[in-house]
Amino acid sequence: MTTANIKITRRDRDVLESLYRDPKTAWQVLRESAIYYAPFTSLDRVQDRLRALARGGFLQRTRAACAGGEQGSPPYWYSLTKRGFAELFGKEPAPRKAFFDRQPSAHAIALADFNIQMFLAARASRYATVEDFAPENEERYETSGGLISPDAVY
C-alpha cells in the first residue's frame, strides 16, 4: 500500500477519534459527524475523505462481512491503523495487536451503531457527557466466573 502525504484537519481528528472507539462504515461516520467540529454534508464527502485517510496510512479499509442488500456490495469498513493511533495519541503505547485486527461483522456494526447513538444522545443532552471510553476488548475484568472483556466501557 502506498501512502499519500495529507494534512490532518480538525475534522480528520474527529474521524480518527471516532474510529478509535469503533471501526465504522462511511454511513456510520456520516451519522456520527453531527457531533464533529465540522460535520460532513454528504456521503460522497465522507467516502472521499475516508479513502484519502486510508491512502495516507491512517486507516485500514476492508469490506464488511455482511450482505450489501439493495445497495449492491457490502460496505467498506474503516478502522484505525497504528499510524492513525499515533496521530491521535503521539508516543502513548499502542493497544494490543487485536485492536488493529478487528474484523467487520454484523455484531461489530451493531455495536458501532449503539455507541454512535450513545454519543449523539450525550451531545443532545444538557446533562450527560461521556468522559471516558474504552473500546471493545480493551478492558478486562477478573470475576468469579473468569476473565471478561466487555464490548465497551463508558
mmCIF file of C-alpha atoms in Angstrom:
data_model
loop_
_atom_site.group_PDB
_atom_site.id
_atom_site.type_symbol
_atom_site.label_atom_id
_atom_site.label_comp_id
_atom_site.label_asym_id
_atom_site.label_seq_id
_atom_site.Cartn_x
_atom_site.Cartn_y
_atom_site.Cartn_z
ATOM 1 C CA MET A 1 0.000 0.000 0.000
ATOM 2 C CA THR A 2 1.382 3.404 -0.907
ATOM 3 C CA THR A 3 0.834 6.246 1.492
ATOM 4 C CA ALA A 4 -0.080 9.750 0.448
ATOM 5 C CA ASN A 5 1.009 12.865 2.265
ATOM 6 C CA ILE A 6 -2.103 14.548 3.573
ATOM 7 C CA LYS A 7 -2.648 17.319 6.070
ATOM 8 C CA ILE A 8 -4.723 16.157 9.048
ATOM 9 C CA THR A 9 -7.551 18.592 9.756
ATOM 10 C CA ARG A 10 -9.589 19.043 12.926
ATOM 11 C CA ARG A 11 -12.419 17.064 11.317
ATOM 12 C CA ASP A 12 -9.932 14.300 10.420
ATOM 13 C CA ARG A 13 -9.018 14.101 14.100
ATOM 14 C CA ASP A 14 -12.730 13.728 14.899
ATOM 15 C CA VAL A 15 -12.877 10.870 12.379
ATOM 16 C CA LEU A 16 -9.779 9.215 13.882
ATOM 17 C CA GLU A 17 -11.201 9.553 17.410
ATOM 18 C CA SER A 18 -14.469 8.026 16.220
ATOM 19 C CA LEU A 19 -12.635 5.102 14.639
ATOM 20 C CA TYR A 20 -10.603 4.637 17.816
ATOM 21 C CA ARG A 21 -13.896 3.924 19.567
ATOM 22 C CA ASP A 22 -15.187 1.553 16.862
ATOM 23 C CA PRO A 23 -14.419 0.721 13.259
ATOM 24 C CA LYS A 24 -17.289 2.079 11.147
ATOM 25 C CA THR A 25 -18.826 2.223 7.706
ATOM 26 C CA ALA A 26 -18.989 5.521 5.816
ATOM 27 C CA TRP A 27 -22.729 5.762 6.625
ATOM 28 C CA GLN A 28 -21.939 5.472 10.325
ATOM 29 C CA VAL A 29 -19.227 8.143 10.100
ATOM 30 C CA LEU A 30 -21.693 10.439 8.318
ATOM 31 C CA ARG A 31 -24.295 9.908 11.040
ATOM 32 C CA GLU A 32 -21.848 10.446 13.891
ATOM 33 C CA SER A 33 -20.343 13.512 12.216
ATOM 34 C CA ALA A 34 -23.291 15.502 13.573
ATOM 35 C CA ILE A 35 -21.180 15.886 16.741
ATOM 36 C CA TYR A 36 -17.918 16.736 14.918
ATOM 37 C CA TYR A 37 -16.377 20.188 14.870
ATOM 38 C CA ALA A 38 -17.282 20.355 11.165
ATOM 39 C CA PRO A 39 -19.950 17.777 10.235
ATOM 40 C CA PHE A 40 -19.882 16.139 6.817
ATOM 41 C CA THR A 41 -22.606 17.279 4.421
ATOM 42 C CA SER A 42 -22.839 14.184 2.226
ATOM 43 C CA LEU A 43 -21.909 10.536 1.998
ATOM 44 C CA ASP A 44 -19.705 11.297 -1.025
ATOM 45 C CA ARG A 45 -17.611 13.707 1.045
ATOM 46 C CA VAL A 46 -17.257 11.127 3.825
ATOM 47 C CA GLN A 47 -16.198 8.416 1.370
ATOM 48 C CA ASP A 48 -13.676 10.712 -0.339
ATOM 49 C CA ARG A 49 -12.068 11.697 2.958
ATOM 50 C CA LEU A 50 -12.017 8.145 4.333
ATOM 51 C CA ARG A 51 -10.324 6.958 1.115
ATOM 52 C CA ALA A 52 -7.742 9.751 1.431
ATOM 53 C CA LEU A 53 -7.049 8.857 5.081
ATOM 54 C CA ALA A 54 -6.690 5.198 4.076
ATOM 55 C CA ARG A 55 -4.263 6.130 1.260
ATOM 56 C CA GLY A 56 -2.355 8.182 3.839
ATOM 57 C CA GLY A 57 -1.945 5.106 6.026
ATOM 58 C CA PHE A 58 -4.137 6.400 8.876
ATOM 59 C CA LEU A 59 -6.992 3.969 8.236
ATOM 60 C CA GLN A 60 -7.471 0.431 7.076
ATOM 61 C CA ARG A 61 -10.288 -0.205 4.595
ATOM 62 C CA THR A 62 -11.936 -3.641 4.464
ATOM 63 C CA ARG A 63 -15.193 -4.967 3.025
ATOM 64 C CA ALA A 64 -17.733 -5.683 5.767
ATOM 65 C CA ALA A 65 -18.750 -9.337 6.061
ATOM 66 C CA CYS A 66 -22.464 -8.792 5.584
ATOM 67 C CA ALA A 67 -24.849 -8.624 2.671
ATOM 68 C CA GLY A 68 -24.949 -5.411 0.696
ATOM 69 C CA GLY A 69 -28.728 -5.503 0.308
ATOM 70 C CA GLU A 70 -30.301 -3.198 -2.244
ATOM 71 C CA GLN A 71 -27.146 -1.106 -2.421
ATOM 72 C CA GLY A 72 -25.056 -3.870 -4.012
ATOM 73 C CA SER A 73 -21.694 -4.788 -2.495
ATOM 74 C CA PRO A 74 -21.153 -4.913 1.264
ATOM 75 C CA PRO A 75 -19.984 -1.538 2.608
ATOM 76 C CA TYR A 76 -16.366 -0.729 3.320
ATOM 77 C CA TRP A 77 -15.365 -0.845 6.961
ATOM 78 C CA TYR A 78 -12.790 1.668 8.189
ATOM 79 C CA SER A 79 -10.560 1.075 11.175
ATOM 80 C CA LEU A 80 -7.619 2.843 12.752
ATOM 81 C CA THR A 81 -4.063 1.807 11.863
ATOM 82 C CA LYS A 82 -1.003 2.222 14.078
ATOM 83 C CA ARG A 83 -0.224 5.431 12.177
ATOM 84 C CA GLY A 84 -3.747 6.706 12.862
ATOM 85 C CA PHE A 85 -3.377 5.819 16.546
ATOM 86 C CA ALA A 86 -0.012 7.627 16.700
ATOM 87 C CA GLU A 87 -1.595 10.712 15.092
ATOM 88 C CA LEU A 88 -4.137 10.806 17.931
ATOM 89 C CA PHE A 89 -2.053 9.754 20.902
ATOM 90 C CA GLY A 90 1.561 10.521 19.990
ATOM 91 C CA LYS A 91 4.046 8.307 21.789
ATOM 92 C CA GLU A 92 1.455 6.693 24.059
ATOM 93 C CA PRO A 93 1.790 2.885 23.905
ATOM 94 C CA ALA A 94 -0.425 1.372 21.231
ATOM 95 C CA PRO A 95 -3.224 -1.019 22.198
ATOM 96 C CA ARG A 96 -2.827 -4.778 21.857
ATOM 97 C CA LYS A 97 -2.419 -6.184 18.338
ATOM 98 C CA ALA A 98 -6.041 -7.407 18.380
ATOM 99 C CA PHE A 99 -7.184 -3.758 18.440
ATOM 100 C CA PHE A 100 -5.777 -3.254 14.932
ATOM 101 C CA ASP A 101 -7.071 -6.616 13.680
ATOM 102 C CA ARG A 102 -10.766 -6.033 14.419
ATOM 103 C CA GLN A 103 -12.818 -7.625 11.672
ATOM 104 C CA PRO A 104 -16.099 -6.373 10.253
ATOM 105 C CA SER A 105 -19.145 -8.361 11.326
ATOM 106 C CA ALA A 106 -22.843 -7.789 11.935
ATOM 107 C CA HIS A 107 -22.088 -7.673 15.696
ATOM 108 C CA ALA A 108 -19.345 -5.069 15.299
ATOM 109 C CA ILE A 109 -21.515 -2.885 13.061
ATOM 110 C CA ALA A 110 -24.395 -3.096 15.565
ATOM 111 C CA LEU A 111 -22.001 -2.220 18.408
ATOM 112 C CA ALA A 112 -20.803 0.833 16.476
ATOM 113 C CA ASP A 113 -24.452 1.853 15.899
ATOM 114 C CA PHE A 114 -25.117 1.616 19.639
ATOM 115 C CA ASN A 115 -22.030 3.647 20.529
ATOM 116 C CA ILE A 116 -22.876 6.289 17.925
ATOM 117 C CA GLN A 117 -26.342 6.629 19.417
ATOM 118 C CA MET A 118 -24.859 6.969 22.922
ATOM 119 C CA PHE A 119 -22.550 9.787 21.818
ATOM 120 C CA LEU A 120 -25.320 11.550 19.869
ATOM 121 C CA ALA A 121 -27.674 11.305 22.869
ATOM 122 C CA ALA A 122 -25.000 12.588 25.255
ATOM 123 C CA ARG A 123 -24.316 15.549 22.959
ATOM 124 C CA ALA A 124 -28.049 16.329 22.682
ATOM 125 C CA SER A 125 -28.491 16.228 26.460
ATOM 126 C CA ARG A 126 -27.663 19.219 28.585
ATOM 127 C CA TYR A 127 -26.860 16.899 31.494
ATOM 128 C CA ALA A 128 -24.956 13.915 30.093
ATOM 129 C CA THR A 129 -21.390 13.644 28.846
ATOM 130 C CA VAL A 130 -19.153 10.723 28.009
ATOM 131 C CA GLU A 131 -15.995 11.425 29.988
ATOM 132 C CA ASP A 132 -14.106 8.198 29.396
ATOM 133 C CA PHE A 133 -14.438 5.407 26.890
ATOM 134 C CA ALA A 134 -12.606 2.125 26.361
ATOM 135 C CA PRO A 135 -13.143 0.315 23.047
ATOM 136 C CA GLU A 136 -14.262 -3.268 22.668
ATOM 137 C CA ASN A 137 -11.991 -5.795 24.431
ATOM 138 C CA GLU A 138 -9.567 -3.136 25.705
ATOM 139 C CA GLU A 139 -10.730 -3.509 29.325
ATOM 140 C CA ARG A 140 -10.547 -6.863 31.105
ATOM 141 C CA TYR A 141 -12.116 -7.732 34.413
ATOM 142 C CA GLU A 142 -11.449 -10.688 36.663
ATOM 143 C CA THR A 143 -14.682 -12.118 38.017
ATOM 144 C CA SER A 144 -15.572 -15.244 39.955
ATOM 145 C CA GLY A 145 -16.641 -16.711 36.599
ATOM 146 C CA GLY A 146 -13.327 -15.879 34.925
ATOM 147 C CA LEU A 147 -11.924 -13.076 32.826
ATOM 148 C CA ILE A 148 -14.418 -10.943 30.877
ATOM 149 C CA SER A 149 -13.862 -8.339 28.159
ATOM 150 C CA PRO A 150 -16.912 -6.164 27.590
ATOM 151 C CA ASP A 151 -17.903 -4.710 24.224
ATOM 152 C CA ALA A 152 -17.141 -1.205 25.518
ATOM 153 C CA VAL A 153 -16.730 0.670 28.769
ATOM 154 C CA TYR A 154 -18.158 4.151 29.371
#
